[in-house]
Amino acid sequence: MDKKNGILLVALGTPRSCETEDVREYLKEFLGDPLVIQKPRWLWLPILNGIILKVRPQKSAEMYKQIWTDEGSPLMSYTIAQTEQLQGLREDFDVRFAMTYGEPRIDKVIREMKESGVEDITVLPLYPQYSLTTVEPIIQQVKKIDDKINVIRDFHQIESYTDLLAESIREKWQANHYDKLILSYHGIPLSYVTKKKDAYEAQCIETTRLFVEKLGLKEEEYEHTYQSKFGPESHVQNAIHGSYDWVVTLSRSMDKPEEPEGGGIFFVDLNYSVISDLCERLSLGNRGYIYILDGRGGIVYHPQQQLIYSGLKQELISEVMESKKTSFLTGDGRLYTISRSEETGWIVVGVSMVSELMRRADAARGIYLLIALALFLAALALAYLLSNEITKPIKALERSM
């Protein structure tokens, strides 16, 4: 039976693979869209082609490798699954999907749907909120093919959507004693809202309002914020960093048997951003990084903490905790350098990709020793800086007593 009605789901897009060249091709199309980066073409394109596309693809490819699955790109596999599920629910419709950037292309899929006999197509961008940077590129691509095709601009206010969103959180929220629910949206430059009149921020705020009303949350029980800043320009409420006061608390007993009270416990709160800033200042190559463990192997800081907690990245924590050496080399070419702080009990770990730093096989032994020494010194420096930050209030207290 020919299906006269069709639904086309459209997601952002994804590289064909996590190889550098495929990532570069994808980023060139994505970041080259004048709706995504709204700067004068004469200014932006030389920056894009002369700097960004020479540096960013390799770094982005490494990040893609950390989330790539056996089925390929997570975005691609999830979009395929959504399409198949919707097709199962609406067998009277021809349901397909396309990507704004990359494959399958919007124009190609629409032509295929028309050739198969579909007369009435509805395009559903997979974004609840409208933005000039996400939905508008889809609208413009569709209109070039057929300006009579209906494109759904947003659905954040649809009650069935907010009901589903609330229900997905309610059970988990009620089952655990959480302090706060963080509602994080993708950020866009502030100028897009103030100068281009992008409705995105207002619709995100409305989404949060409708959502928390259904959950019955008090103002102190949730946080509305944004993430994913690109470039130096001011973004809409730039992320949580700097506005959410995370602290790491260290404690030490102060036993005084000669006093009736018997002493007490001394606490020091260290702002999490201090730790993060110190670690990010130290460079260990394009792919190297530093992380910190406490004395029991718990993560104090890791640049990819969320990936570890979600199971998308594994870290050699048990190997680090059991190691009696100051460094060890893994089979995949990662050099781990370990420094232990006596003051805090923390373990500072530097991870470097030896392949980035070793250029000639005949000099491998000498370079390895230099790398190990450099990483060891960097870890010692970080341990010293952290210890200094932590002991400042203690010393100040001693001077005042």
Coordinates of N, CA, C and O in Angstrom, one line a residue, residues 244-383:
Y244 N 28.2 28.1 40.2 CA 27.8 27.0 41.1 C 28.9 26.7 42.1 O 30.0 26.2 41.7
D245 N 28.7 26.9 43.4 CA 29.8 26.8 44.3 C 30.1 25.4 44.8 O 29.7 25.0 45.9
W246 N 30.8 24.7 44.0 CA 31.3 23.3 44.4 C 32.5 23.4 45.2 O 33.4 24.2 44.8
V247 N 32.6 22.7 46.3 CA 33.8 22.7 47.1 C 34.2 21.3 47.4 O 33.4 20.4 47.4
V248 N 35.5 21.2 47.7 CA 36.1 19.9 48.1 C 36.5 20.1 49.6 O 37.2 21.1 49.9
T249 N 36.0 19.3 50.5 CA 36.2 19.5 51.9 C 37.3 18.5 52.4 O 37.1 17.3 52.2
L250 N 38.3 19.0 53.0 CA 39.3 18.2 53.7 C 39.2 18.4 55.2 O 38.9 19.4 55.7
S251 N 39.4 17.3 55.9 CA 39.3 17.3 57.3 C 40.5 16.6 58.0 O 41.1 15.7 57.4
R252 N 40.8 17.1 59.2 CA 41.9 16.5 60.0 C 41.5 16.6 61.5 O 41.1 17.7 61.9
S253 N 41.8 15.5 62.2 CA 41.5 15.5 63.6 C 42.5 16.4 64.3 O 43.7 16.4 64.0
M254 N 42.1 17.0 65.4 CA 43.0 17.8 66.3 C 42.9 17.3 67.7 O 42.2 17.9 68.5
D255 N 43.6 16.2 67.9 CA 43.5 15.6 69.2 C 44.3 16.3 70.3 O 45.5 16.6 70.0
K256 N 43.7 16.6 71.4 CA 44.4 17.3 72.5 C 44.0 16.6 73.8 O 43.0 17.0 74.5
P257 N 44.6 15.5 74.1 CA 44.2 14.7 75.3 C 44.2 15.5 76.6 O 43.5 15.2 77.5
E258 N 45.1 16.5 76.7 CA 45.2 17.3 77.9 C 44.0 18.2 78.2 O 43.9 18.7 79.3
E259 N 43.2 18.4 77.1 CA 42.1 19.3 77.3 C 40.8 18.5 77.5 O 40.6 17.4 77.0
P260 N 39.8 19.0 78.3 CA 38.6 18.3 78.6 C 37.8 17.9 77.4 O 37.2 16.9 77.3
E261 N 37.8 18.8 76.4 CA 37.0 18.6 75.2 C 37.7 17.5 74.3 O 37.0 17.0 73.5
G262 N 38.9 17.3 74.5 CA 39.6 16.3 73.7 C 40.0 16.7 72.3 O 40.3 15.8 71.5
G263 N 39.9 18.0 72.0 CA 40.3 18.4 70.6 C 39.1 18.5 69.7 O 38.0 18.8 70.2
G264 N 39.2 18.3 68.4 CA 38.1 18.4 67.5 C 38.5 18.0 66.1 O 39.5 17.3 65.9
I265 N 37.8 18.5 65.1 CA 38.1 18.2 63.7 C 38.2 19.5 63.0 O 37.3 20.4 63.1
F266 N 39.3 19.7 62.2 CA 39.5 20.9 61.5 C 39.1 20.7 60.0 O 39.5 19.7 59.4
F267 N 38.3 21.6 59.4 CA 37.8 21.4 58.0 C 38.4 22.5 57.2 O 38.5 23.7 57.6
V268 N 38.7 22.2 55.9 CA 39.1 23.2 54.9 C 38.3 23.0 53.7 O 38.3 21.9 53.1
D269 N 37.6 24.0 53.2 CA 36.8 23.9 52.0 C 37.6 24.5 50.9 O 38.0 25.7 50.9
L270 N 37.9 23.8 49.8 CA 38.7 24.3 48.7 C 37.7 24.3 47.5 O 37.1 23.3 47.1
N271 N 37.6 25.5 46.9 CA 36.7 25.7 45.7 C 37.2 24.8 44.6 O 38.3 24.7 44.2
Y272 N 36.2 24.1 44.0 CA 36.5 23.1 43.0 C 37.2 23.8 41.8 O 38.1 23.2 41.1
S273 N 36.8 25.0 41.5 CA 37.4 25.7 40.3 C 38.9 25.9 40.5 O 39.6 26.0 39.5
V274 N 39.4 26.0 41.7 CA 40.8 26.2 42.0 C 41.6 25.0 41.5 O 42.6 25.0 40.8
I275 N 41.0 23.8 41.8 CA 41.6 22.5 41.4 C 41.6 22.4 39.9 O 42.6 22.1 39.3
S276 N 40.4 22.7 39.3 CA 40.3 22.6 37.9 C 41.2 23.5 37.1 O 41.9 23.1 36.2
D277 N 41.3 24.8 37.6 CA 42.2 25.7 36.9 C 43.7 25.3 37.0 O 44.4 25.4 36.0
L278 N 44.1 24.8 38.2 CA 45.5 24.4 38.3 C 45.8 23.2 37.3 O 46.9 23.2 36.7
C279 N 44.9 22.3 37.2 CA 45.1 21.1 36.4 C 45.1 21.5 34.9 O 45.9 21.0 34.1
E280 N 44.3 22.4 34.5 CA 44.1 22.8 33.1 C 45.3 23.7 32.6 O 45.6 23.8 31.4
R281 N 46.0 24.3 33.6 CA 47.1 25.1 33.2 C 48.3 24.3 32.7 O 49.2 24.8 32.0
L282 N 48.4 23.1 33.2 CA 49.6 22.2 32.8 C 49.2 21.4 31.6 O 48.3 20.7 31.5
S283 N 50.1 21.6 30.5 CA 49.9 21.0 29.2 C 50.7 19.7 29.1 O 51.9 19.7 29.3
L284 N 50.1 18.6 28.7 CA 50.8 17.3 28.5 C 50.5 16.9 27.1 O 50.2 15.7 26.8
G285 N 50.6 17.8 26.1 CA 50.3 17.5 24.7 C 48.9 17.7 24.4 O 48.1 18.0 25.2
N286 N 48.5 17.4 23.1 CA 47.2 17.5 22.6 C 46.2 16.6 23.3 O 45.0 17.0 23.5
R287 N 46.6 15.4 23.7 CA 45.7 14.4 24.2 C 46.0 14.1 25.7 O 45.3 13.3 26.3
G288 N 47.1 14.6 26.2 CA 47.4 14.3 27.6 C 46.5 15.1 28.6 O 45.9 16.1 28.2
Y289 N 46.5 14.6 29.8 CA 45.6 15.3 30.9 C 46.1 14.9 32.2 O 47.0 14.0 32.4
I290 N 45.6 15.6 33.2 CA 45.9 15.3 34.6 C 44.7 15.1 35.4 O 43.6 15.7 35.2
Y291 N 44.7 14.1 36.3 CA 43.5 13.9 37.2 C 44.0 13.6 38.6 O 45.2 13.4 38.8
I292 N 43.1 13.7 39.6 CA 43.5 13.6 41.0 C 42.6 12.6 41.7 O 41.4 12.6 41.5
L293 N 43.2 11.8 42.5 CA 42.4 10.8 43.3 C 42.6 11.1 44.8 O 43.7 11.6 45.2
D294 N 41.7 10.7 45.6 CA 41.9 10.8 47.0 C 42.6 9.5 47.5 O 42.9 8.6 46.7
G295 N 42.9 9.3 48.8 CA 43.7 8.2 49.3 C 43.0 6.9 49.1 O 43.6 5.8 49.2
R296 N 41.7 6.9 48.9 CA 41.0 5.6 48.7 C 40.6 5.3 47.2 O 39.9 4.3 46.9
G297 N 41.1 6.1 46.3 CA 40.9 5.9 44.9 C 39.6 6.6 44.4 O 39.3 6.4 43.2
G298 N 39.0 7.5 45.2 CA 37.9 8.2 44.7 C 38.4 9.4 43.8 O 39.4 10.0 44.1
I299 N 37.6 9.8 42.8 CA 38.0 10.8 41.9 C 37.7 12.2 42.6 O 36.6 12.5 42.9
V300 N 38.8 13.0 42.7 CA 38.6 14.4 43.2 C 38.4 15.3 42.0 O 37.5 16.1 42.0
Y301 N 39.2 15.1 41.0 CA 39.1 15.8 39.7 C 39.5 15.0 38.5 O 40.5 14.2 38.6
H302 N 38.8 15.1 37.5 CA 39.1 14.4 36.2 C 38.5 15.3 35.1 O 37.3 15.7 35.2
P303 N 39.2 15.6 34.0 CA 38.7 16.5 33.0 C 37.5 15.8 32.2 O 36.7 16.5 31.6
Q304 N 37.4 14.5 32.4 CA 36.3 13.8 31.7 C 35.5 13.0 32.7 O 35.1 11.8 32.5
Q305 N 35.2 13.6 33.8 CA 34.5 13.0 35.0 C 33.2 12.4 34.6 O 32.8 11.3 35.0
Q306 N 32.4 13.2 33.8 CA 31.0 12.7 33.5 C 31.1 11.5 32.6 O 30.2 10.6 32.7
L307 N 32.1 11.4 31.7 CA 32.2 10.2 30.9 C 32.5 9.0 31.7 O 32.0 7.9 31.4
I308 N 33.3 9.2 32.7 CA 33.7 8.0 33.6 C 32.4 7.6 34.4 O 32.1 6.4 34.5
Y309 N 31.7 8.5 35.0 CA 30.6 8.2 35.8 C 29.5 7.5 34.9 O 28.7 6.7 35.4
S310 N 29.4 7.9 33.7 CA 28.3 7.4 32.8 C 28.8 6.1 32.2 O 28.0 5.5 31.4
G311 N 30.0 5.6 32.4 CA 30.5 4.4 31.9 C 31.0 4.4 30.5 O 31.3 3.4 29.8
L312 N 31.1 5.7 29.9 CA 31.6 5.8 28.5 C 33.1 5.9 28.4 O 33.7 5.8 27.4
K313 N 33.8 6.0 29.6 CA 35.3 6.1 29.6 C 35.8 5.3 30.8 O 35.2 5.3 31.9
Q314 N 36.8 4.5 30.6 CA 37.5 3.8 31.7 C 38.8 4.4 32.1 O 39.5 4.9 31.2
E315 N 39.1 4.4 33.3 CA 40.4 5.0 33.8 C 41.1 3.9 34.6 O 40.4 3.2 35.3
L316 N 42.4 3.9 34.6 CA 43.2 2.9 35.3 C 43.4 3.3 36.8 O 44.5 3.4 37.2
I317 N 42.3 3.4 37.5 CA 42.4 3.8 38.9 C 43.0 2.8 39.8 O 43.9 3.0 40.6
S318 N 42.5 1.5 39.6 CA 43.1 0.4 40.5 C 44.6 0.2 40.2 O 45.3 0.0 41.1
E319 N 45.0 0.3 38.9 CA 46.4 0.2 38.6 C 47.2 1.3 39.2 O 48.4 1.0 39.7
V320 N 46.7 2.5 39.2 CA 47.4 3.6 39.9 C 47.5 3.4 41.4 O 48.6 3.6 42.0
M321 N 46.4 3.0 42.0 CA 46.4 2.8 43.4 C 47.4 1.7 43.9 O 48.0 1.8 44.9
E322 N 47.5 0.7 43.0 CA 48.4 -0.5 43.4 C 49.8 -0.3 43.0 O 50.7 -1.0 43.5
S323 N 50.1 0.7 42.1 CA 51.5 0.8 41.6 C 52.4 1.3 42.7 O 52.1 2.2 43.5
K324 N 53.6 0.7 42.8 CA 54.6 1.1 43.8 C 55.6 2.0 43.1 O 56.5 2.5 43.8
K325 N 55.5 2.3 41.8 CA 56.4 3.1 41.0 C 55.8 4.5 40.9 O 54.7 4.8 41.1
T326 N 56.7 5.4 40.4 CA 56.2 6.7 40.1 C 55.7 6.9 38.7 O 55.2 8.0 38.3
S327 N 55.9 5.9 37.9 CA 55.4 5.9 36.5 C 55.2 4.5 35.9 O 55.9 3.6 36.4
F328 N 54.3 4.4 35.0 CA 54.3 3.1 34.2 C 53.7 3.4 32.8 O 53.0 4.3 32.6
L329 N 54.0 2.5 31.9 CA 53.6 2.6 30.5 C 52.6 1.5 30.2 O 52.8 0.3 30.5
T330 N 51.5 1.9 29.5 CA 50.5 0.9 29.1 C 50.7 0.4 27.7 O 51.5 1.0 27.0
G331 N 50.0 -0.7 27.4 CA 50.2 -1.3 26.1 C 49.8 -0.4 24.9 O 50.2 -0.6 23.8
D332 N 48.8 0.5 25.2 CA 48.4 1.4 24.1 C 49.1 2.7 24.0 O 48.7 3.6 23.4
G333 N 50.3 2.8 24.7 CA 51.2 3.9 24.6 C 50.9 5.1 25.4 O 51.2 6.2 25.1
R334 N 50.2 4.8 26.6 CA 50.0 5.9 27.5 C 50.9 5.9 28.7 O 51.1 4.8 29.3
L335 N 51.5 7.0 29.0 CA 52.5 7.0 30.1 C 51.8 7.7 31.3 O 51.3 8.8 31.3
Y336 N 51.7 6.9 32.4 CA 51.1 7.4 33.7 C 52.2 7.8 34.6 O 53.1 7.0 34.9
T337 N 52.2 9.0 35.1 CA 53.1 9.5 36.1 C 52.4 9.8 37.4 O 51.4 10.5 37.3
I338 N 52.9 9.3 38.5 CA 52.1 9.4 39.8 C 52.9 10.2 40.8 O 54.1 9.9 41.0
S339 N 52.2 11.1 41.5 CA 52.8 11.8 42.6 C 51.8 11.8 43.8 O 50.7 12.1 43.6
R340 N 52.3 11.4 45.0 CA 51.5 11.4 46.2 C 51.8 12.5 47.1 O 52.9 12.8 47.4
S341 N 50.7 13.2 47.6 CA 50.9 14.3 48.5 C 50.7 13.8 49.9 O 49.7 13.2 50.3
E342 N 51.8 14.1 50.8 CA 51.7 13.7 52.2 C 50.7 14.5 52.9 O 50.1 14.0 53.9
E343 N 50.6 15.8 52.6 CA 49.7 16.7 53.3 C 48.2 16.3 53.1 O 47.4 16.4 54.1
T344 N 47.8 16.0 51.9 CA 46.4 15.7 51.7 C 46.1 14.2 51.5 O 44.9 13.9 51.6
G345 N 47.1 13.4 51.2 CA 46.8 12.0 50.9 C 46.3 11.9 49.4 O 46.0 10.7 49.0
W346 N 46.3 13.0 48.7 CA 45.8 12.9 47.3 C 46.9 12.3 46.4 O 48.1 12.4 46.7
I347 N 46.5 11.8 45.3 CA 47.4 11.2 44.2 C 47.2 12.0 43.0 O 46.1 12.0 42.4
V348 N 48.2 12.7 42.5 CA 48.1 13.4 41.2 C 48.7 12.6 40.1 O 49.8 12.1 40.2
V349 N 47.9 12.4 39.1 CA 48.3 11.5 38.0 C 48.3 12.2 36.7 O 47.4 12.9 36.3
G350 N 49.5 12.2 36.0 CA 49.6 12.8 34.7 C 49.6 11.7 33.6 O 50.3 10.6 33.8
V351 N 48.8 11.9 32.6 CA 48.6 10.9 31.5 C 49.1 11.5 30.2 O 48.5 12.5 29.8
S352 N 50.1 10.9 29.6 CA 50.6 11.5 28.3 C 50.6 10.4 27.3 O 50.9 9.2 27.6
M353 N 50.3 10.8 26.0 CA 50.4 9.9 24.9 C 51.8 9.9 24.3 O 52.2 10.9 23.8
V354 N 52.5 8.8 24.5 CA 53.9 8.8 24.2 C 54.1 9.0 22.7 O 55.1 9.7 22.2
S355 N 53.1 8.6 21.9 CA 53.2 8.8 20.4 C 53.3 10.2 20.0 O 53.8 10.5 18.9
E356 N 52.7 11.1 20.8 CA 52.7 12.5 20.5 C 54.1 13.1 20.7 O 54.5 14.1 20.1
L357 N 54.8 12.6 21.7 CA 56.1 13.2 22.1 C 57.3 12.5 21.5 O 58.4 13.1 21.5
M358 N 57.2 11.3 21.1 CA 58.3 10.5 20.6 C 58.3 10.5 19.0 O 57.4 10.0 18.4
R359 N 59.3 11.1 18.4 CA 59.3 11.2 17.0 C 60.3 10.2 16.3 O 60.1 9.9 15.1
R360 N 61.3 9.8 17.0 CA 62.3 8.9 16.3 C 62.5 7.7 17.2 O 62.8 7.8 18.4
A361 N 62.5 6.5 16.6 CA 62.6 5.3 17.4 C 64.0 5.2 18.0 O 64.1 4.7 19.2
D362 N 65.1 5.6 17.4 CA 66.4 5.5 17.9 C 66.6 6.4 19.2 O 67.6 6.2 19.9
A363 N 65.7 7.4 19.4 CA 65.9 8.3 20.5 C 64.8 7.9 21.6 O 64.6 8.7 22.5
A364 N 64.1 6.8 21.4 CA 63.0 6.5 22.3 C 63.4 6.4 23.8 O 62.7 7.0 24.6
R365 N 64.5 5.8 24.1 CA 64.9 5.6 25.5 C 65.1 6.9 26.2 O 64.6 7.2 27.2
G366 N 65.9 7.8 25.5 CA 66.2 9.1 26.1 C 65.0 9.9 26.2 O 64.8 10.6 27.3
I367 N 64.1 10.0 25.2 CA 62.9 10.8 25.3 C 62.0 10.3 26.3 O 61.3 11.0 27.0
Y368 N 61.9 8.9 26.5 CA 61.0 8.4 27.5 C 61.4 8.9 28.9 O 60.6 9.3 29.7
L369 N 62.7 8.9 29.1 CA 63.2 9.3 30.4 C 62.9 10.8 30.7 O 62.5 11.2 31.7
L370 N 63.1 11.6 29.6 CA 62.8 13.0 29.7 C 61.3 13.3 29.9 O 60.9 14.1 30.7
I371 N 60.5 12.5 29.2 CA 59.0 12.7 29.4 C 58.6 12.3 30.9 O 57.9 13.0 31.5
A372 N 59.2 11.2 31.3 CA 58.8 10.7 32.7 C 59.3 11.7 33.7 O 58.5 12.0 34.6
L373 N 60.5 12.3 33.5 CA 61.0 13.3 34.4 C 60.1 14.6 34.4 O 59.7 15.1 35.4
A374 N 59.7 15.0 33.1 CA 58.9 16.2 33.0 C 57.5 16.0 33.6 O 57.0 16.9 34.3
L375 N 56.9 14.8 33.4 CA 55.6 14.5 34.0 C 55.7 14.5 35.5 O 54.8 14.9 36.2
F376 N 56.8 13.9 36.0 CA 57.0 13.8 37.5 C 57.1 15.1 38.1 O 56.5 15.4 39.1
L377 N 57.9 16.0 37.4 CA 58.1 17.4 38.0 C 56.7 18.2 37.9 O 56.4 18.9 38.8
A378 N 56.0 18.0 36.8 CA 54.7 18.6 36.7 C 53.7 18.2 37.8 O 53.0 19.0 38.4
A379 N 53.7 16.9 38.0 CA 52.8 16.3 39.1 C 53.3 16.9 40.4 O 52.4 17.2 41.3
L380 N 54.6 16.9 40.7 CA 55.1 17.5 42.0 C 54.7 18.9 42.1 O 54.3 19.4 43.2
A381 N 54.8 19.7 41.0 CA 54.5 21.1 41.0 C 53.0 21.3 41.4 O 52.6 22.1 42.2
L382 N 52.1 20.5 40.7 CA 50.7 20.5 41.0 C 50.4 20.2 42.4 O 49.6 20.8 43.1
A383 N 51.1 19.1 42.9 CA 50.9 18.7 44.3 C 51.3 19.8 45.3 O 50.6 20.1 46.3

